[in-house]
Coordinates of C-alpha atoms and ligand atoms in Angstrom, one line a residue:
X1 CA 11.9 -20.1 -13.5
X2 CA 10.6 -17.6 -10.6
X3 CA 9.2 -14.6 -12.3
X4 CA 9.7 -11.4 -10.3
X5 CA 6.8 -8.7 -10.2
X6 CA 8.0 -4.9 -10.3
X7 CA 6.9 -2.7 -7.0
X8 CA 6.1 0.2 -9.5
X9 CA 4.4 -0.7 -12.5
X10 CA 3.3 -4.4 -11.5
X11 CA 5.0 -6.3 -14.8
X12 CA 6.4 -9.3 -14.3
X13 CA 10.0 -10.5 -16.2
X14 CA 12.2 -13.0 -15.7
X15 CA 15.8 -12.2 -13.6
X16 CA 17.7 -11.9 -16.3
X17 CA 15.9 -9.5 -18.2
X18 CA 16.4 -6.7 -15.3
X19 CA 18.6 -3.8 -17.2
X20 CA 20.8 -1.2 -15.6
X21 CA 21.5 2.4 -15.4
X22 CA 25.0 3.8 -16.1
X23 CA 26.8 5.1 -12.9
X24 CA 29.4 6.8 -14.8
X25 CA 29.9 10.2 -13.4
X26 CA 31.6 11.6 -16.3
X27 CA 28.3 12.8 -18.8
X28 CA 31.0 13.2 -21.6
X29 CA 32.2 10.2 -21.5
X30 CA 29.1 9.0 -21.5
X31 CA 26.8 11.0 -22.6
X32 CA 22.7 11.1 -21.1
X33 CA 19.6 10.1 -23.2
X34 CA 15.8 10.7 -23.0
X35 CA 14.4 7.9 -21.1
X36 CA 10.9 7.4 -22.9
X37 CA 10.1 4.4 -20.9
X38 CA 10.6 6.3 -17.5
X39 CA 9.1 9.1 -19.4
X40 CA 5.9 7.0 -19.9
X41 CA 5.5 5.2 -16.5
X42 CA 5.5 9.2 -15.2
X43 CA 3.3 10.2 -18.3
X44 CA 5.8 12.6 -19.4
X45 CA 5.6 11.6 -22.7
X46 CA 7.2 14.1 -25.1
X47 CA 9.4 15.8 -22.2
X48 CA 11.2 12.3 -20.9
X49 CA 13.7 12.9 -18.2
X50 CA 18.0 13.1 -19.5
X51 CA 19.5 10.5 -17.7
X52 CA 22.4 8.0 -17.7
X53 CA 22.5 5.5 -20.5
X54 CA 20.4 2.3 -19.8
X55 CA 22.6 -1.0 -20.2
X56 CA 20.6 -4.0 -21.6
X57 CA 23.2 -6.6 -20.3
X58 CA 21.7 -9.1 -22.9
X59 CA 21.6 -7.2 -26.1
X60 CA 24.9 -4.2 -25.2
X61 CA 28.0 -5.6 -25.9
X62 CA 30.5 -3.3 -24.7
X63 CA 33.1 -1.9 -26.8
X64 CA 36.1 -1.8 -24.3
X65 CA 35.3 -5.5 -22.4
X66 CA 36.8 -5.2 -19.5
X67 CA 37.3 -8.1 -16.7
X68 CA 33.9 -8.2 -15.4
X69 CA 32.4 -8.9 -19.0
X70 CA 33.4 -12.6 -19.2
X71 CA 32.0 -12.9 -15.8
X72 CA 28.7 -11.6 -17.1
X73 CA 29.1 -13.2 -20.1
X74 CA 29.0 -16.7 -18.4
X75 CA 26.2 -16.3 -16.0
X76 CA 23.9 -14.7 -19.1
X77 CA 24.5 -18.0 -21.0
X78 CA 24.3 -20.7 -17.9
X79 CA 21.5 -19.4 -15.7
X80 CA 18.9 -17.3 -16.9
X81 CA 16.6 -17.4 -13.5
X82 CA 19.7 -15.3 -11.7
X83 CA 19.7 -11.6 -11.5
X84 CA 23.0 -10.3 -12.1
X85 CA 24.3 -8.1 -10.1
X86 CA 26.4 -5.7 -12.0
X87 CA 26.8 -5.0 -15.6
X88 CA 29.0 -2.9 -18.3
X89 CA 27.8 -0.2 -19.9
X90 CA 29.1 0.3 -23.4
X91 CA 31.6 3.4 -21.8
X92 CA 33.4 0.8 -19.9
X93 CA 32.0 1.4 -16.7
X94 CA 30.4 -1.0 -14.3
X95 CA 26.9 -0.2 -12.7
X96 CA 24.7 -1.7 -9.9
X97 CA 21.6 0.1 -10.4
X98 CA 19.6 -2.6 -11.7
X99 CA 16.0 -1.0 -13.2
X100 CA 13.2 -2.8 -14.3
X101 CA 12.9 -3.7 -17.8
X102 CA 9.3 -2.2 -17.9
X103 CA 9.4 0.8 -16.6
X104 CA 12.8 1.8 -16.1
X105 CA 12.6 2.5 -12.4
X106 CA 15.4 1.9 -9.9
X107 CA 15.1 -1.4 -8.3
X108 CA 15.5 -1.4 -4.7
X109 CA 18.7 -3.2 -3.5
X110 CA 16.6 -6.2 -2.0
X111 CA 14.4 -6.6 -4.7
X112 CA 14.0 -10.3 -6.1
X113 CA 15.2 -11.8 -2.4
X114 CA 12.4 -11.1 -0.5
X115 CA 8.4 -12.3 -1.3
X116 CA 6.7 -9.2 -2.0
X117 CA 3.3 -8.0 -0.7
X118 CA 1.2 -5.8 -2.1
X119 CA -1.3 -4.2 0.1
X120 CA -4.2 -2.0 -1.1
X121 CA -5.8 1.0 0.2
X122 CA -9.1 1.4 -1.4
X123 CA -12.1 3.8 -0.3
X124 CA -14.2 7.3 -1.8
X125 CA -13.1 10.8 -2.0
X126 CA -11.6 11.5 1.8
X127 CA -12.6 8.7 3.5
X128 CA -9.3 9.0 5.3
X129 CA -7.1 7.1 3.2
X130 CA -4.1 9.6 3.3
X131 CA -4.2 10.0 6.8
X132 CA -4.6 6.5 8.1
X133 CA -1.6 5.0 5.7
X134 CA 0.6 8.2 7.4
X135 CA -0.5 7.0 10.9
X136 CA -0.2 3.1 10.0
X137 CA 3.5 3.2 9.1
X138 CA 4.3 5.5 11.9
X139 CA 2.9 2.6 14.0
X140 CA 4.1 -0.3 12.6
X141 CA 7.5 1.4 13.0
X142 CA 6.9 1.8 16.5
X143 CA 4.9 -1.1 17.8
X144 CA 6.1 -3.9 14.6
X145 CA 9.4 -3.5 16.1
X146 CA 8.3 -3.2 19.7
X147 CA 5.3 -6.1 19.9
X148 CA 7.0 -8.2 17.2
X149 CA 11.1 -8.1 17.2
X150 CA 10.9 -7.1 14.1
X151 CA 12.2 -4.2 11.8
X152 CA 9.9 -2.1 9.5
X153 CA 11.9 0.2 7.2
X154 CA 11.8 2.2 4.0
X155 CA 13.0 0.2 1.2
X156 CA 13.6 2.5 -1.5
X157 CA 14.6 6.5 -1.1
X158 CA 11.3 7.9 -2.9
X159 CA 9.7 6.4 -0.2
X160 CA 11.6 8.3 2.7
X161 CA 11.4 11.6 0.4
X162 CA 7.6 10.9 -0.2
X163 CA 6.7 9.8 3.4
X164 CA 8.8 12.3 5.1
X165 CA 7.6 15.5 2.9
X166 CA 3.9 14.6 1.9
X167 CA 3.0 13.1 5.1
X168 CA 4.9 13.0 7.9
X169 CA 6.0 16.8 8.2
X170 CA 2.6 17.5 8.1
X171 CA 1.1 15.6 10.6
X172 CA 3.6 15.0 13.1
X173 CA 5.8 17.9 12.7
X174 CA 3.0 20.9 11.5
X175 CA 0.2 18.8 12.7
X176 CA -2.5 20.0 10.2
X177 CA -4.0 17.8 7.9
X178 CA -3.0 16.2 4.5
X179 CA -4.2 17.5 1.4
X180 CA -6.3 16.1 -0.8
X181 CA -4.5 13.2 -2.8
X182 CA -3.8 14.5 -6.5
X183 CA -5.1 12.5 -9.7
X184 CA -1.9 10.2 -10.6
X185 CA -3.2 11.9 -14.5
X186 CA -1.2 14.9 -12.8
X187 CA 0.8 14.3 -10.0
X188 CA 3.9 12.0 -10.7
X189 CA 4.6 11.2 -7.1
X190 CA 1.6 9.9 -6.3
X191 CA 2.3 7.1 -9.2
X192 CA 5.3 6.1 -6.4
X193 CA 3.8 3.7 -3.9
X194 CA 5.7 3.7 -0.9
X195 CA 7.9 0.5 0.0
X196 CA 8.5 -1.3 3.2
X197 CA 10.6 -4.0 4.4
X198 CA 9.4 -6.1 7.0
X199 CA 12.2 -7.8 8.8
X200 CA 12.0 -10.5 11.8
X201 CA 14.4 -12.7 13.5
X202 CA 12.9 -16.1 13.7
X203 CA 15.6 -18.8 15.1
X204 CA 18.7 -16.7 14.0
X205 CA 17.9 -16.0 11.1
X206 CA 16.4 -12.9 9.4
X207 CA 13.3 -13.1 7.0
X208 CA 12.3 -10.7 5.4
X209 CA 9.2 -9.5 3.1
X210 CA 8.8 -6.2 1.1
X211 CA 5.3 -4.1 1.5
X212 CA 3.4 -2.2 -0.9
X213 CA 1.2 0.4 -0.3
X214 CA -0.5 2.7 -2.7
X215 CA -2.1 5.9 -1.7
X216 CA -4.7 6.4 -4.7
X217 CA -6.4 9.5 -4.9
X218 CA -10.3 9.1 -4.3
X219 CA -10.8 10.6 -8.0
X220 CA -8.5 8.0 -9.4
X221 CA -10.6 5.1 -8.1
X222 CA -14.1 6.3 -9.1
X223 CA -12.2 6.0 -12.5
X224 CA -10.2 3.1 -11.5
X225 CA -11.1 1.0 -14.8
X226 CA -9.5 3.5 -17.2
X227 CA -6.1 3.7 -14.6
X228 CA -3.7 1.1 -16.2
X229 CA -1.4 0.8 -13.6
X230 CA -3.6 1.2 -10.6
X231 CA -5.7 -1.3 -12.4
X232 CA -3.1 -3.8 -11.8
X233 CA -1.7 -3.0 -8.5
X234 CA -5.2 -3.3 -7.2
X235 CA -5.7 -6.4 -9.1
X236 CA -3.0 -8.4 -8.2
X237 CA -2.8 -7.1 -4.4
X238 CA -2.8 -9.8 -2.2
X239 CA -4.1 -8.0 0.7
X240 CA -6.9 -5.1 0.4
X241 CA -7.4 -2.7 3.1
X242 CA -11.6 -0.6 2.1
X243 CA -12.1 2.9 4.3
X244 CA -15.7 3.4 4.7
X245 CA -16.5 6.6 5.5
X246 CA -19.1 6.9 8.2
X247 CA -19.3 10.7 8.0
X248 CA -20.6 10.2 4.4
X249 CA -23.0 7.8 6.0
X250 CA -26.8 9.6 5.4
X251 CA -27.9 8.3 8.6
X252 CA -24.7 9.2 10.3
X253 CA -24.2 12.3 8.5
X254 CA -27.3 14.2 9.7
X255 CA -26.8 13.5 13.4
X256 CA -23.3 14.9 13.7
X257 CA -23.7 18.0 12.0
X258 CA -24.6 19.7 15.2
X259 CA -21.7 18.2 16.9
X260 CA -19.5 20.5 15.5
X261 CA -17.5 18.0 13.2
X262 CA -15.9 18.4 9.6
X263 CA -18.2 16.6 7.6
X264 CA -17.1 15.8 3.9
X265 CA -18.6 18.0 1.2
X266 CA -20.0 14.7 -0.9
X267 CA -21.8 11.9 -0.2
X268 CA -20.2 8.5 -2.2
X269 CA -21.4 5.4 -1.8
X270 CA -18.8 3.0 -0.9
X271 CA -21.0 0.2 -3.2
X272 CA -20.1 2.1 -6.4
X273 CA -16.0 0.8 -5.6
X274 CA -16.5 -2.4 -4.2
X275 CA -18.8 -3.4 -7.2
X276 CA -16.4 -1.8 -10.0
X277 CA -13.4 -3.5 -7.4
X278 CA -15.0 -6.8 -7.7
X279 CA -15.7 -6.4 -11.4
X280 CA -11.6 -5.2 -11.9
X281 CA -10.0 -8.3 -10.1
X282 CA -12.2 -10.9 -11.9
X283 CA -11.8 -9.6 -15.4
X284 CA -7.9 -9.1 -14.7
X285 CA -7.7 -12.8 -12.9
X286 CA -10.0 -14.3 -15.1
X287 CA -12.5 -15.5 -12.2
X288 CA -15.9 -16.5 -13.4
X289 CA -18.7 -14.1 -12.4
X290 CA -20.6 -16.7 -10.4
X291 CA -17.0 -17.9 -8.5
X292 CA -16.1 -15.7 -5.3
X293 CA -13.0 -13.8 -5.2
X294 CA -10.8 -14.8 -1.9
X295 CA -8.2 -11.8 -2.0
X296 CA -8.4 -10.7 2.1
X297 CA -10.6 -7.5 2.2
X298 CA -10.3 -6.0 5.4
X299 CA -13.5 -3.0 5.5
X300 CA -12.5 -0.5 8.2
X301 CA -14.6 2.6 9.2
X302 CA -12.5 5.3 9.7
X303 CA -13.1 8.2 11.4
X304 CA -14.4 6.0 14.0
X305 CA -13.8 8.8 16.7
X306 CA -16.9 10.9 15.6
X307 CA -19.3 8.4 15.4
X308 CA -18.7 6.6 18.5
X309 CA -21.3 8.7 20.9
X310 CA -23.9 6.8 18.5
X311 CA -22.3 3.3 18.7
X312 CA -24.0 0.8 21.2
X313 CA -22.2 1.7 25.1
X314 CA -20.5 -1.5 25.1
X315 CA -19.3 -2.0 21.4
X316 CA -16.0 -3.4 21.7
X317 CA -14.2 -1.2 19.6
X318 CA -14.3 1.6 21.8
X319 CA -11.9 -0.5 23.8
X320 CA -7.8 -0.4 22.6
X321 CA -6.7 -3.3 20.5
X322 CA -3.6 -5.4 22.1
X323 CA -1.8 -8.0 19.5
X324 CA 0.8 -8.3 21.9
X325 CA 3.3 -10.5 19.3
X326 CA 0.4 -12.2 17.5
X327 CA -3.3 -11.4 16.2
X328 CA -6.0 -11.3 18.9
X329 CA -8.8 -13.5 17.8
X330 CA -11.1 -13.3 20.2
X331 CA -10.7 -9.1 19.9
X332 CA -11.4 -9.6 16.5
X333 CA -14.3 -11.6 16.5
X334 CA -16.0 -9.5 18.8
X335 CA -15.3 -6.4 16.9
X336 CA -15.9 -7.9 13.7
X337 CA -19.7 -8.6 14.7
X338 CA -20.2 -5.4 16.5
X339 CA -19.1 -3.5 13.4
X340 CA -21.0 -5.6 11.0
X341 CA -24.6 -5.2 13.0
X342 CA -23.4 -1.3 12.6
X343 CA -23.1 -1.7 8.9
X344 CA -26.6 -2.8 8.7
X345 CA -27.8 -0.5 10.4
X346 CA -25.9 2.5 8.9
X347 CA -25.9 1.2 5.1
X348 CA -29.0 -1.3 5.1
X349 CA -28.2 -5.2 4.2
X350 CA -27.5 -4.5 0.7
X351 CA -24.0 -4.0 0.9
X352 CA -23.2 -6.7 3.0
X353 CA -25.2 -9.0 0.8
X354 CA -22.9 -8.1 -2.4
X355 CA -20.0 -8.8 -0.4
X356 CA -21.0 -11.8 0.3
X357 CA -21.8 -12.9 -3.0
X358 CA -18.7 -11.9 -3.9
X359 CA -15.5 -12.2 -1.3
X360 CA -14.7 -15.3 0.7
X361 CA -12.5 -13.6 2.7
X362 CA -13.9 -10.4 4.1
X363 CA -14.3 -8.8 7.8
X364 CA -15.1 -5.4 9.6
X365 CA -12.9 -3.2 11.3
X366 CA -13.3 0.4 13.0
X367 CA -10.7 2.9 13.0
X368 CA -9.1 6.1 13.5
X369 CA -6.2 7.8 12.5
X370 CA -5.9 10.9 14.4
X371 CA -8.6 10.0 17.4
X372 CA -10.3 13.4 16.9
X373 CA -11.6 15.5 14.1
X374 CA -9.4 18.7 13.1
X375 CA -10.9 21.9 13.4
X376 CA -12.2 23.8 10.6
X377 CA -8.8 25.2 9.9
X378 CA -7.3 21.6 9.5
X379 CA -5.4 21.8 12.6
X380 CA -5.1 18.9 14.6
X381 CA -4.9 20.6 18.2
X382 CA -5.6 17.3 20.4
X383 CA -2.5 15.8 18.9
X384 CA -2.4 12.5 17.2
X385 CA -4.5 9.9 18.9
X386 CA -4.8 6.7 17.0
X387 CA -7.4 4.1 17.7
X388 CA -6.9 0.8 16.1
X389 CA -5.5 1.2 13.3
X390 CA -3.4 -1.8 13.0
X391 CA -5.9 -4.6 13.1
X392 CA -7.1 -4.6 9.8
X393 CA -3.4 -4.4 8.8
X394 CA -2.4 -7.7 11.1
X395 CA -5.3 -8.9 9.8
X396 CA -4.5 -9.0 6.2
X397 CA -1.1 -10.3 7.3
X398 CA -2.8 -13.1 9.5
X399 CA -5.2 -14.4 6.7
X400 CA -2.1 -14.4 4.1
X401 CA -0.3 -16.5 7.1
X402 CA 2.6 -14.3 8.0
X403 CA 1.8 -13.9 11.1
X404 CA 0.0 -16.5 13.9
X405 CA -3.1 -15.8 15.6
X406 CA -4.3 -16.4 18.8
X407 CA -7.6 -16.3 21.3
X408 CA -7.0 -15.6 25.0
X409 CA -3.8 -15.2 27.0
X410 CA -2.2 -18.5 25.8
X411 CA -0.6 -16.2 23.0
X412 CA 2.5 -17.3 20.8
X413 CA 5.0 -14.6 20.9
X414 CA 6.2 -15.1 17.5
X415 CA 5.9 -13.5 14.2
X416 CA 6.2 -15.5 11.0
X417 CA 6.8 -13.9 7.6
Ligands
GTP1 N1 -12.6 12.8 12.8 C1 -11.6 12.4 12.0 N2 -11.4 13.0 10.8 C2 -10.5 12.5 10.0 C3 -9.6 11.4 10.4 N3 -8.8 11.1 9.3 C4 -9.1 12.0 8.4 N4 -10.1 12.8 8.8 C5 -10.7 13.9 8.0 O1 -10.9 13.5 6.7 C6 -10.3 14.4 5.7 C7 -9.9 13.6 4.5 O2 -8.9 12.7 4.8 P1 -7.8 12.2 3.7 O3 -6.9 11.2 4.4 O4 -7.2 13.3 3.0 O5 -8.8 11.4 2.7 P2 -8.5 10.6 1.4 O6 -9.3 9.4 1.4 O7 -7.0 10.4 1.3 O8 -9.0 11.6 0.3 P3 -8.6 11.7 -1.3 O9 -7.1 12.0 -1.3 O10 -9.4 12.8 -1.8 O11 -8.9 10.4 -1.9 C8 -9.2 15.0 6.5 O12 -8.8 16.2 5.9 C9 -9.7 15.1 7.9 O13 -10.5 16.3 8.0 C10 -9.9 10.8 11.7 O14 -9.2 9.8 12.1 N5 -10.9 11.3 12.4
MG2 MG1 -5.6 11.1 -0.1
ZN3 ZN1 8.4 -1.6 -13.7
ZN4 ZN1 28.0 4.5 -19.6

């Protein structure tokens, strides 16, 4: 039977067992409850939210079956691997908001139809992470649906809310720069990752996936061990996307203070994640500690703008990326080696040695989000430049086969998911 996974707290349950939330509009006909197990996911325990009954299909019996019931009735006994789509709640009333049996959140309406992706944006306090998700989805909106006749849109409306509020308006609308990410210990939003669907036509027919993205806080992942939910989103993430800071680079650091850019007030090593990361998705996938771990790792320097006067004159990634319809290989490959000499250089061959020791599947990107620093206000007066900052994306989506890849002009215009 296919299990599903749920896009919020990561458990997995069979179809069947998906429950539902009353639509009744009438509270005193059907009167709200406490919802501890929403209440928990949002670590509200002791103050759960009042909301409409949740209807168990398998275990509530309604008291006033109506027609639907022997409907429901007959697809609960004959196929348990099929998610209904309606149930009765106990008032009468028939609902479609299916939730997940876990955690109580809404399922989005095209959950358990597409494949589901879960991509991970790992990296220390302010490495960029914030910024570079807000200017990645406002890309992929533009050039997904541009490059690869294809359709990239919210899939749930926390996402919109979230997207729209915490990072759009701020720096496309207000254009100053995102604040710092809270701990998910006290910010409830941040516990929301924000979900995608990505849509393509292929021969008539529409196939789709759903995207996951988290935006962790930087605290929250120098604790990432002890965050239950985080733990397993980053676990089971098929696709991870690592900001290395090169502003919290020593080397780096030194020679740009007297350029006049914002340099971050601490110095993290990157090491300190990437060692608890690898440590995290073999004890949670049970891979042997001499056996390699082969989830796609894409390692992207951000902030790639300020560090470019130090960067070889003819390092590729000074040029613009293209993947007109499909991944550029040979752009890749070019980059990738450029940006890994930089990493020894910049770091020293100790990091790269661990990841090799420990990833199959790894590569090295450069990026940046806004193209320029902010000044010291956090105003971004050049405007919103972005360099790159799809590739490691495509990539990810290229080494997990969704989309083709190609070197030179003989490129396939197509776009598999
Ligand atoms: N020069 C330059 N600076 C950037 C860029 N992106 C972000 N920054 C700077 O880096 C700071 C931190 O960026 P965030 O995106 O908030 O970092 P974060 O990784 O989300 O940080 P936490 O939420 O604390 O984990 C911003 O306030 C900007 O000053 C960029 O593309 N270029
Ligand atoms: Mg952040
Ligand atoms: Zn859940
Ligand atoms: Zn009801």
């Amino acid at each position: 039977m296919k299990e599903l996974t749920c896009l919020y707290c990561f458990e997995t349950f069979s179809p069947s067992e998906v429950v539902f939330r009353c639509m009744n509009p009438d509270s005193k006909a059907c009167a709200p409850e406490q919802d501890e197990m929403l209440g928990k996911y949002q670590r509200k325990i002791g103050d759960s939210p009042i909301l409409p009954r949740v209807v168990e299909p398998s275990k509530n019996l309604p008291t006033k079956p109506n027609k639907g019931w022997d409907k429901i009735k007959g697809t609960l006994s004959s196929n348990r691997s099929q998610m209904l789509a309606f149930a009765i709640c106990q008032c009468g009333f028939k609902t479609s908001k299916r939730l997940c049996p876990h955690c109580h959140n809404e399922l989005p309406r095209q959950f358990g139809e597409t494949d589901s992706h879960t991509i991970a944006l790992l990296g220390t306090i302010e490495s960029g992470k914030s910024h570079y998700i807000t200017v990645l989805i406002h890309e992929l909106k533009k050039h997904v649906a541009a490059d690869f006749n294809a359709a990239f849109s919210e899939m749930d409306d926390q996402t919109i809310k979230r997207y729209k509020e915490d990072f759009h308006k701020r720096l496309y609308i207000n254009r100053v720069v995102i604040k710092k990410t809270a701990s998910a210990r006290t910010d409830i939003s941040v516990r929301y990752p924000l979900i995608y669907r990505l849509s393509i036509e292929k021969k008539k027919q529409i196939q789709a996936s759903s995207m996951v993205f988290f935006d962790t806080a930087g605290d929250d992942l120098e604790e990432m061990d002890k965050m239950e939910t985080e733990t397993k989103y980053i676990a089971r993430a098929q696709g991870l996307i690592f900001l290395i800071d090169p502003l919290q680079i020593p080397q780096l650091r030194d020679r740009v203070r007297d350029r006049n850019v914002l340099i971050p007030r601490e110095i993290i090593d990157p090491g300190h994640i990437v060692t608890r990361l690898a440590n995290l998705v073999r004890d949670s996938s049970g891979i042997a500690h001499d056996a390699k771990i082969d989830t796609p790792i894409a390692f992207a320097f951000s902030k790639i703008d300020a560090v470019l006067p130090f960067m070889q004159p003819d390092t590729p990634v000074k040029w613009d990326s293209n993947h007109g319809g499909f991944f550029d290989l040979e752009d890749f490959e070019q980059v990738n080696e450029s940006m890994h000499d930089h990493l020894a250089n910049w770091i020293g061959r100790g990091f790269e040695m661990f990841l090799r020791h420990n990833f199959t599947n790894y590569a090295f990107f450069g990026v940046s989000a806004l193209g320029s620093a902010p000044d010291e206000s956090g105003q971004i007066r050049k405007g919103i430049a972005p360099h790159r900052v799809v590739d490691p994306f495509l990539w990810v989506l290229y080494k997990l086969g969704k989309i083709k890849g190609s070197k030179g002009s003989q490129a396939p215009l197509s776009f598999e998911i």
